[in-house]
Tab-separated table of C-alpha atoms in Angstrom:
chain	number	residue	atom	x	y	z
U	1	UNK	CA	0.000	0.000	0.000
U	2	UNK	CA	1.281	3.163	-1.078
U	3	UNK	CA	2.316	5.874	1.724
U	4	UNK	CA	0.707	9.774	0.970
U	5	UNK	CA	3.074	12.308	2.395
U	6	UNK	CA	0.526	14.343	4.497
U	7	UNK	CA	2.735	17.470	3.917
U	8	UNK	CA	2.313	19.824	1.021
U	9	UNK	CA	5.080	21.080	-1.274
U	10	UNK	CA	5.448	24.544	-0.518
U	11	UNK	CA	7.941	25.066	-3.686
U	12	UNK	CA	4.707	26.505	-5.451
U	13	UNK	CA	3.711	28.618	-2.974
U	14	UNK	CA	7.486	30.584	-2.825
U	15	UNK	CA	7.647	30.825	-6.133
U	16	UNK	CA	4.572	32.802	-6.358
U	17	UNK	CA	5.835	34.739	-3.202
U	18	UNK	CA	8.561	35.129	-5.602
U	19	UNK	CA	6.634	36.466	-8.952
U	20	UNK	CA	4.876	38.137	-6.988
U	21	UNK	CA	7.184	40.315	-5.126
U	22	UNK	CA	9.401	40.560	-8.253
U	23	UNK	CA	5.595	42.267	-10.028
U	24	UNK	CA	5.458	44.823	-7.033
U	25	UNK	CA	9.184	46.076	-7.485
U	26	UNK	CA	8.961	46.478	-11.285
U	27	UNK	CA	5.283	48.386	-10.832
U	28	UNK	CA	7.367	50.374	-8.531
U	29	UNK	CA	10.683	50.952	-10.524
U	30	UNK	CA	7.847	52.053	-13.726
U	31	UNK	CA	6.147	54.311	-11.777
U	32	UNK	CA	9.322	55.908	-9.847
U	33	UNK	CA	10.462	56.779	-13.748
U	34	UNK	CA	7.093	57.912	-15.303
U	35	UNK	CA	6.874	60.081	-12.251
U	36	UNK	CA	10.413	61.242	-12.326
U	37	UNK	CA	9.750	62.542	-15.722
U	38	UNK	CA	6.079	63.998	-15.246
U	39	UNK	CA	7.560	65.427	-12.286
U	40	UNK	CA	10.564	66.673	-13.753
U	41	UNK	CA	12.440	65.505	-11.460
U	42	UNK	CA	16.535	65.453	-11.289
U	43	UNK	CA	18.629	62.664	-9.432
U	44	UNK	CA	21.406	63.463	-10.822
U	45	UNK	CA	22.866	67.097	-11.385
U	46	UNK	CA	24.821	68.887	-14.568
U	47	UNK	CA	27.528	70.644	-14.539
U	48	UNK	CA	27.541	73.792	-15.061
U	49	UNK	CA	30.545	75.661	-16.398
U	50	UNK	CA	32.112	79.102	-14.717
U	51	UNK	CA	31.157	81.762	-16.804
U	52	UNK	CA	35.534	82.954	-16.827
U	53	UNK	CA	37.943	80.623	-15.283
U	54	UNK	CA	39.124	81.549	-11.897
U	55	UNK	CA	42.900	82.438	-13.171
U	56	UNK	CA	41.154	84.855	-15.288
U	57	UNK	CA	40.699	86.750	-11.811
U	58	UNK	CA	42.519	89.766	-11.783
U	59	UNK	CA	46.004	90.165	-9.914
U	60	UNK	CA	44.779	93.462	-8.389
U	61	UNK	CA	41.061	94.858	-7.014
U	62	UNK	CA	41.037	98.362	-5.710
U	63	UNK	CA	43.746	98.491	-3.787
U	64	UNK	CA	44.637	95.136	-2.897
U	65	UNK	CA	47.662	93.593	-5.416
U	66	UNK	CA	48.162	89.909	-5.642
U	67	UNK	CA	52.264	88.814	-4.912
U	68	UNK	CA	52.306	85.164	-5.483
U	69	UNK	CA	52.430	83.271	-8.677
U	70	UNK	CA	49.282	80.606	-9.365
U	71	UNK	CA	50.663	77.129	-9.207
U	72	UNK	CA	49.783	73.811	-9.724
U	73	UNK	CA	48.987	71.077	-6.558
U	74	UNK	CA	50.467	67.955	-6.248
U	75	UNK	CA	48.264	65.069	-7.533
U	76	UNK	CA	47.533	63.503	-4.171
U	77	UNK	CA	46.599	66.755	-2.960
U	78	UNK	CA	44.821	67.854	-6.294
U	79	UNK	CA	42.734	64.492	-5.908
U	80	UNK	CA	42.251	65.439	-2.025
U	81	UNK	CA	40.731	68.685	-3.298
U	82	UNK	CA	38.700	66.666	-6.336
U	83	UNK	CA	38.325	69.875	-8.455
U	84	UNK	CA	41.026	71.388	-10.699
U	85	UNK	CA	38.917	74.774	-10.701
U	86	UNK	CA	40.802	76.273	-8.085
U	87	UNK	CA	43.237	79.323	-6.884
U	88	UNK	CA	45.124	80.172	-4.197
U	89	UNK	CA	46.661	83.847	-4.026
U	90	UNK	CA	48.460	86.183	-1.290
U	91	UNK	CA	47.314	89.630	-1.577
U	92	UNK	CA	48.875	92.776	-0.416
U	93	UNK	CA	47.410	96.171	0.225
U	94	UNK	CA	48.725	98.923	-1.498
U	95	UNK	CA	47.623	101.393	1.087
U	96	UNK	CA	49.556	99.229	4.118
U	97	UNK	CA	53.082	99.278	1.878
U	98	UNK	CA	55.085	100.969	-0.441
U	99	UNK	CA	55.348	100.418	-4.123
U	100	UNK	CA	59.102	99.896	-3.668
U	101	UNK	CA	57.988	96.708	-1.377
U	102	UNK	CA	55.507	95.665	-3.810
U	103	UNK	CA	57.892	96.133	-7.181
U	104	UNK	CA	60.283	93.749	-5.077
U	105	UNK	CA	58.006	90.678	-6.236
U	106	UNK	CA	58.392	91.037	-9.691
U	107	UNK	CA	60.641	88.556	-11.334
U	108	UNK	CA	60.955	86.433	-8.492
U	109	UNK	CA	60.598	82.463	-8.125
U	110	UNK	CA	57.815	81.147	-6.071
U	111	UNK	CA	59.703	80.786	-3.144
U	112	UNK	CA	61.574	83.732	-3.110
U	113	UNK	CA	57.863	85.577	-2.945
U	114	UNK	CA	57.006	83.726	-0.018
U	115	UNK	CA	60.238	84.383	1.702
U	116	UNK	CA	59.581	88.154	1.060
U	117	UNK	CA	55.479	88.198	2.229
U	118	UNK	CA	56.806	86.087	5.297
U	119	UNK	CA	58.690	89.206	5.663
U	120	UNK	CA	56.118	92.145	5.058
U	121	UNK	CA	53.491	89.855	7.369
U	122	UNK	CA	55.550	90.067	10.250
U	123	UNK	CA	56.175	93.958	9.753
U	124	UNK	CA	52.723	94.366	8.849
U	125	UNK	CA	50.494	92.229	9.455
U	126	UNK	CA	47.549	93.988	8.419
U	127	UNK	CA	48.656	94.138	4.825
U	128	UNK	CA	48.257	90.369	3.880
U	129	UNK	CA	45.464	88.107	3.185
U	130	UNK	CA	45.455	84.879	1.553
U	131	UNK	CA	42.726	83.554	-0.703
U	132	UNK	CA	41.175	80.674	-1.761
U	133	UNK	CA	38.729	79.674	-4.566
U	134	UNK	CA	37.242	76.199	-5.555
U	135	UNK	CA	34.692	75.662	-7.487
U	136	UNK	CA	32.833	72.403	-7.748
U	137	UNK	CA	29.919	71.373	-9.886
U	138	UNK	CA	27.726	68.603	-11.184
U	139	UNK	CA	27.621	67.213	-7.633
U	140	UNK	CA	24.520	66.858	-5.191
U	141	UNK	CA	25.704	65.054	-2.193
U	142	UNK	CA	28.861	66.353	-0.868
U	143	UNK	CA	30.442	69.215	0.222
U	144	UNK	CA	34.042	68.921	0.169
U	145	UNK	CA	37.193	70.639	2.495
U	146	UNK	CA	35.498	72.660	5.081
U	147	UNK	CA	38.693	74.662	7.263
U	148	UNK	CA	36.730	72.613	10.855
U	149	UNK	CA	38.378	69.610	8.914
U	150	UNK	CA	41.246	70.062	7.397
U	151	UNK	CA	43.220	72.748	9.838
U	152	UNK	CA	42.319	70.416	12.996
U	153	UNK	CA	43.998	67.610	10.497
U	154	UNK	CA	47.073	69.547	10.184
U	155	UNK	CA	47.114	70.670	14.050
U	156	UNK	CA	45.654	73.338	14.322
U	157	UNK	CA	42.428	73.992	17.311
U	158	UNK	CA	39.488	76.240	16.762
U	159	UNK	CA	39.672	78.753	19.694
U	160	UNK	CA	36.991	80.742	18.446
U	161	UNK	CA	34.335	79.741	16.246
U	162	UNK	CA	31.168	82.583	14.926
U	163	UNK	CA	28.915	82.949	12.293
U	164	UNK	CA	28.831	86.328	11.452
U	165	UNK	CA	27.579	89.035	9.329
U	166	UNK	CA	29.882	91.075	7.563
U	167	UNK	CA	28.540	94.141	5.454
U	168	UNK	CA	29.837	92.917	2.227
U	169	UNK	CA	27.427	90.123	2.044
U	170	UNK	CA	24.622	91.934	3.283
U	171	UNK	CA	23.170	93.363	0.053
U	172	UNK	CA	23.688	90.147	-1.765
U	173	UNK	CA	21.236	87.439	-2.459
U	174	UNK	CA	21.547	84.405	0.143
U	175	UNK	CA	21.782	84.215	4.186
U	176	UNK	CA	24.098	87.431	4.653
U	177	UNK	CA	26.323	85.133	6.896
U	178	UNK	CA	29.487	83.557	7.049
U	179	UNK	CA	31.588	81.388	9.190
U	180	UNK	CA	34.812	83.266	11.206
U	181	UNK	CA	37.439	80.510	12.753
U	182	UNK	CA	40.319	81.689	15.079
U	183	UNK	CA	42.666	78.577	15.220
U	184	UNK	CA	45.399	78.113	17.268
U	185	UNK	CA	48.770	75.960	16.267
U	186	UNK	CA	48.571	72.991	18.874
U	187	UNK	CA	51.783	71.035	17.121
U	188	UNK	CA	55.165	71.388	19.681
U	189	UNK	CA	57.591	72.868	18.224
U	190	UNK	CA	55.682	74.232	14.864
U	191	UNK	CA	55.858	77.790	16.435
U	192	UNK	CA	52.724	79.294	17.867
U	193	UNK	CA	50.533	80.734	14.518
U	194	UNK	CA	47.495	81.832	14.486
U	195	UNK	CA	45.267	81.737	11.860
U	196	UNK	CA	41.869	84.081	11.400
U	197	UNK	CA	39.433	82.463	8.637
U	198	UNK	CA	36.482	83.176	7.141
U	199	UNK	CA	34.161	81.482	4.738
U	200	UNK	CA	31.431	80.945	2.998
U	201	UNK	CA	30.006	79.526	-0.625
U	202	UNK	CA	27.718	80.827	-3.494
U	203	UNK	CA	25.515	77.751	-4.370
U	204	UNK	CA	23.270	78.458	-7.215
U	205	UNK	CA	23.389	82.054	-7.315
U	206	UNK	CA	23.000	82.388	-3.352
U	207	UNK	CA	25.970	83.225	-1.087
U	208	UNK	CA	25.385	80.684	1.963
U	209	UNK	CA	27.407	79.775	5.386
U	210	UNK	CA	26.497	76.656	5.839
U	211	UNK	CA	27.852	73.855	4.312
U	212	UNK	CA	24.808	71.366	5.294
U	213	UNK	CA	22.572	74.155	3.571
U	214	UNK	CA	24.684	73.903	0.482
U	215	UNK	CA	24.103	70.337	0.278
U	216	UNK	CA	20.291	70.477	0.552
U	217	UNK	CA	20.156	73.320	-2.214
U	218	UNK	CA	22.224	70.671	-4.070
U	219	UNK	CA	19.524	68.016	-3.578
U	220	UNK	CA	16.356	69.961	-4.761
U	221	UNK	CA	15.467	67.479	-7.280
U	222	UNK	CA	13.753	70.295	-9.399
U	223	UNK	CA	17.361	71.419	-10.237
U	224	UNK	CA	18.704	69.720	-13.327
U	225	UNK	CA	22.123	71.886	-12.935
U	226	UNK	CA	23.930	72.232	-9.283
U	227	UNK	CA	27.265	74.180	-8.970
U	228	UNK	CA	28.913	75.617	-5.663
U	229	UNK	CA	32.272	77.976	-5.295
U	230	UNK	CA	33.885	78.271	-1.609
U	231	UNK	CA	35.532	81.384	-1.185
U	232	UNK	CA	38.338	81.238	2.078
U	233	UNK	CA	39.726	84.450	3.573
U	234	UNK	CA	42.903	84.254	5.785
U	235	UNK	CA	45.163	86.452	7.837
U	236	UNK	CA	47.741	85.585	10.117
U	237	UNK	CA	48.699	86.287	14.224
U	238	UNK	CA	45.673	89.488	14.100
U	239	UNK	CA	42.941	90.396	16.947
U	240	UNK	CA	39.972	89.410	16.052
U	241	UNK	CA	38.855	92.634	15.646
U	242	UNK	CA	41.605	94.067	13.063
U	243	UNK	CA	41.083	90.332	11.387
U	244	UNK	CA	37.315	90.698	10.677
U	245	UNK	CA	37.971	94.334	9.558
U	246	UNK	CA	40.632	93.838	6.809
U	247	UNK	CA	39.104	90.557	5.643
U	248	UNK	CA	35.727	92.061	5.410
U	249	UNK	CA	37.405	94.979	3.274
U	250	UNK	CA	39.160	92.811	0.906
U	251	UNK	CA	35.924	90.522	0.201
U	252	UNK	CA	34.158	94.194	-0.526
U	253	UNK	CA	36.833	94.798	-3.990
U	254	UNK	CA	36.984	90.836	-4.338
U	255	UNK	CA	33.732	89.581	-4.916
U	256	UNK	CA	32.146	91.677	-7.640
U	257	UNK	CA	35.414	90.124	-9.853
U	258	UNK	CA	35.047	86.885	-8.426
U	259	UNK	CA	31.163	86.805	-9.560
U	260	UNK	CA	31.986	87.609	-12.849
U	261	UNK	CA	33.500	84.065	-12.874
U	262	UNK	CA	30.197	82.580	-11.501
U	263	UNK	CA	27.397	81.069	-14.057
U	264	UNK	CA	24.738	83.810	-14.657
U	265	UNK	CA	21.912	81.024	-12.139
U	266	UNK	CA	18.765	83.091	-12.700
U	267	UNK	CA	19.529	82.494	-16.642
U	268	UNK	CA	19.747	78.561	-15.978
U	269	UNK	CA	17.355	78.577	-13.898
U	270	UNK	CA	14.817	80.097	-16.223
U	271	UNK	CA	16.228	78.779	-19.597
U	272	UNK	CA	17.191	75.375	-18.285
U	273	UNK	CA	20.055	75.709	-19.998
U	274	UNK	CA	23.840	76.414	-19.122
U	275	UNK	CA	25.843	79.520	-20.991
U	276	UNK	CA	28.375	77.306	-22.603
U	277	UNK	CA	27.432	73.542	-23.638
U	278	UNK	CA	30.282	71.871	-21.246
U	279	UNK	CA	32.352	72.205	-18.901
U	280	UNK	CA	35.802	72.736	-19.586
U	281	UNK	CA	37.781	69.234	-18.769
């Protein structure tokens, strides 16, 4: 007499678990796209190109006259940075020096000009800032190289840390704010420097403090096109005061050159459409 197993196959039953499941997730992945393009919705963001390059930034604004030569980066450190849209000047101030200190740059090597502004920024401290410029774009989830990072990575500890509002941001678009960092060398033997910085980024035609702000501008999904530039302000062994005063004053002849550089947003933003078709590789 032939045994029945009394217990089911259940091989059946999974595999319409199976079909089943698979049904819901490509209903799903459909609809995610047909509403992604009703929507007109954007995942992914474009790159938009800099109206000028940043080199194309003059070497003097009012009366502030850059001394140092543009370089290259190492490759580590160019990866590190992960844009090649970048500067990094020294600035003096005509008004703080003489033009016989200033004419001593010309025709000089790299190092030999920052020998000689290690030498005026001792003298006179007042009459030296340093600048930085990177621009990133086609990005929508990070927001590289904030100073909080990467001066506490080479040794240095905030000792004072503000968001502020300086009156050269005040009458443009965005949150009129920036962020001020006094840090403090905490290497032994490095020599005690310290280092005033401020900074703060234009994101899609708004200037903006915050770098967590930056990123959710980034991630409006409505944008097709995302850019951001940081700009970085620094002077050396100042008060706080005197810092804030003579950064503030160099931003004020900087930034209407440096937004020259910038994509013209409300024109994307209404035409869709960067000015140039790509961004230079």
């Amino acid at each position: 007499m032939t045994q029945v197993d009394s217990n089911p196959p259940k091989r059946s039953g999974k595999m319409t678990a199976f079909f089943v499941v698979g049904a819901i997730l490509l209903v799903s992945a459909v609809g995610m796209s047909t509403a992604t393009q009703y929507m007109h919705l954007h995942f992914r963001k474009l790159p938009v190109p800099l109206a000028k390059q940043l080199k194309e930034l003059p070497d003097h604004f009012g009366p502030w006259v850059e001394v140092s030569i543009d370089e290259g980066l190492d490759h580590d450190v160019q990866d590190a940075l992960a844009t090649d849209k970048f500067i990094f000047r020294d600035y003096i101030d005509s008004r703080q020096v003489t033009q016989k200190e200033i004419d001593q740059f010309k025709d000089k090597t790299a190092k030999e000009r920052r020998m000689l502004l290690a030498e005026i920024r001792v003298r006179k401290p007042l009459a030296v800032v340093n600048l930085g410029l990177t621009y990133y774009t086609g990005l929508a989830d990070t927001v590289a190289h904030v100073p909080e990072r990467c001066y506490v990575a080479d040794g240095y500890e905030p000792t004072t840390y503000n968001i502020e509002s300086w009156d050269v941001l005040k009458d443009r678009p965005g949150d009129h704010k920036l962020r001020y960092i006094i840090f403090e060398d905490s290497t032994p033997g490095r020599g005690s420097v310290t280092r005033n910085v401020a900074y703060f980024f234009n994101c899609n035609g708004l200037y903006m403090n915050d770098s967590i702000a930056v990123r959710m501008r980034l991630a409006n999904l409505f944008e097709q096109y995302g850019y951001y530039m940081k700009v970085e302000v620094q002077t050396f062994n100042l008060s706080q005061q005197d810092s804030s005063r003579i950064m503030n004053d160099f931003l004020t002849y900087l930034l209407p050159e440096s937004e020259k550089c910038l994509p013209d947003w409300n024109k994307i933003s209404t035409s869709g459409a960067p000015t140039t078709e790509s961004v230079e590789k």
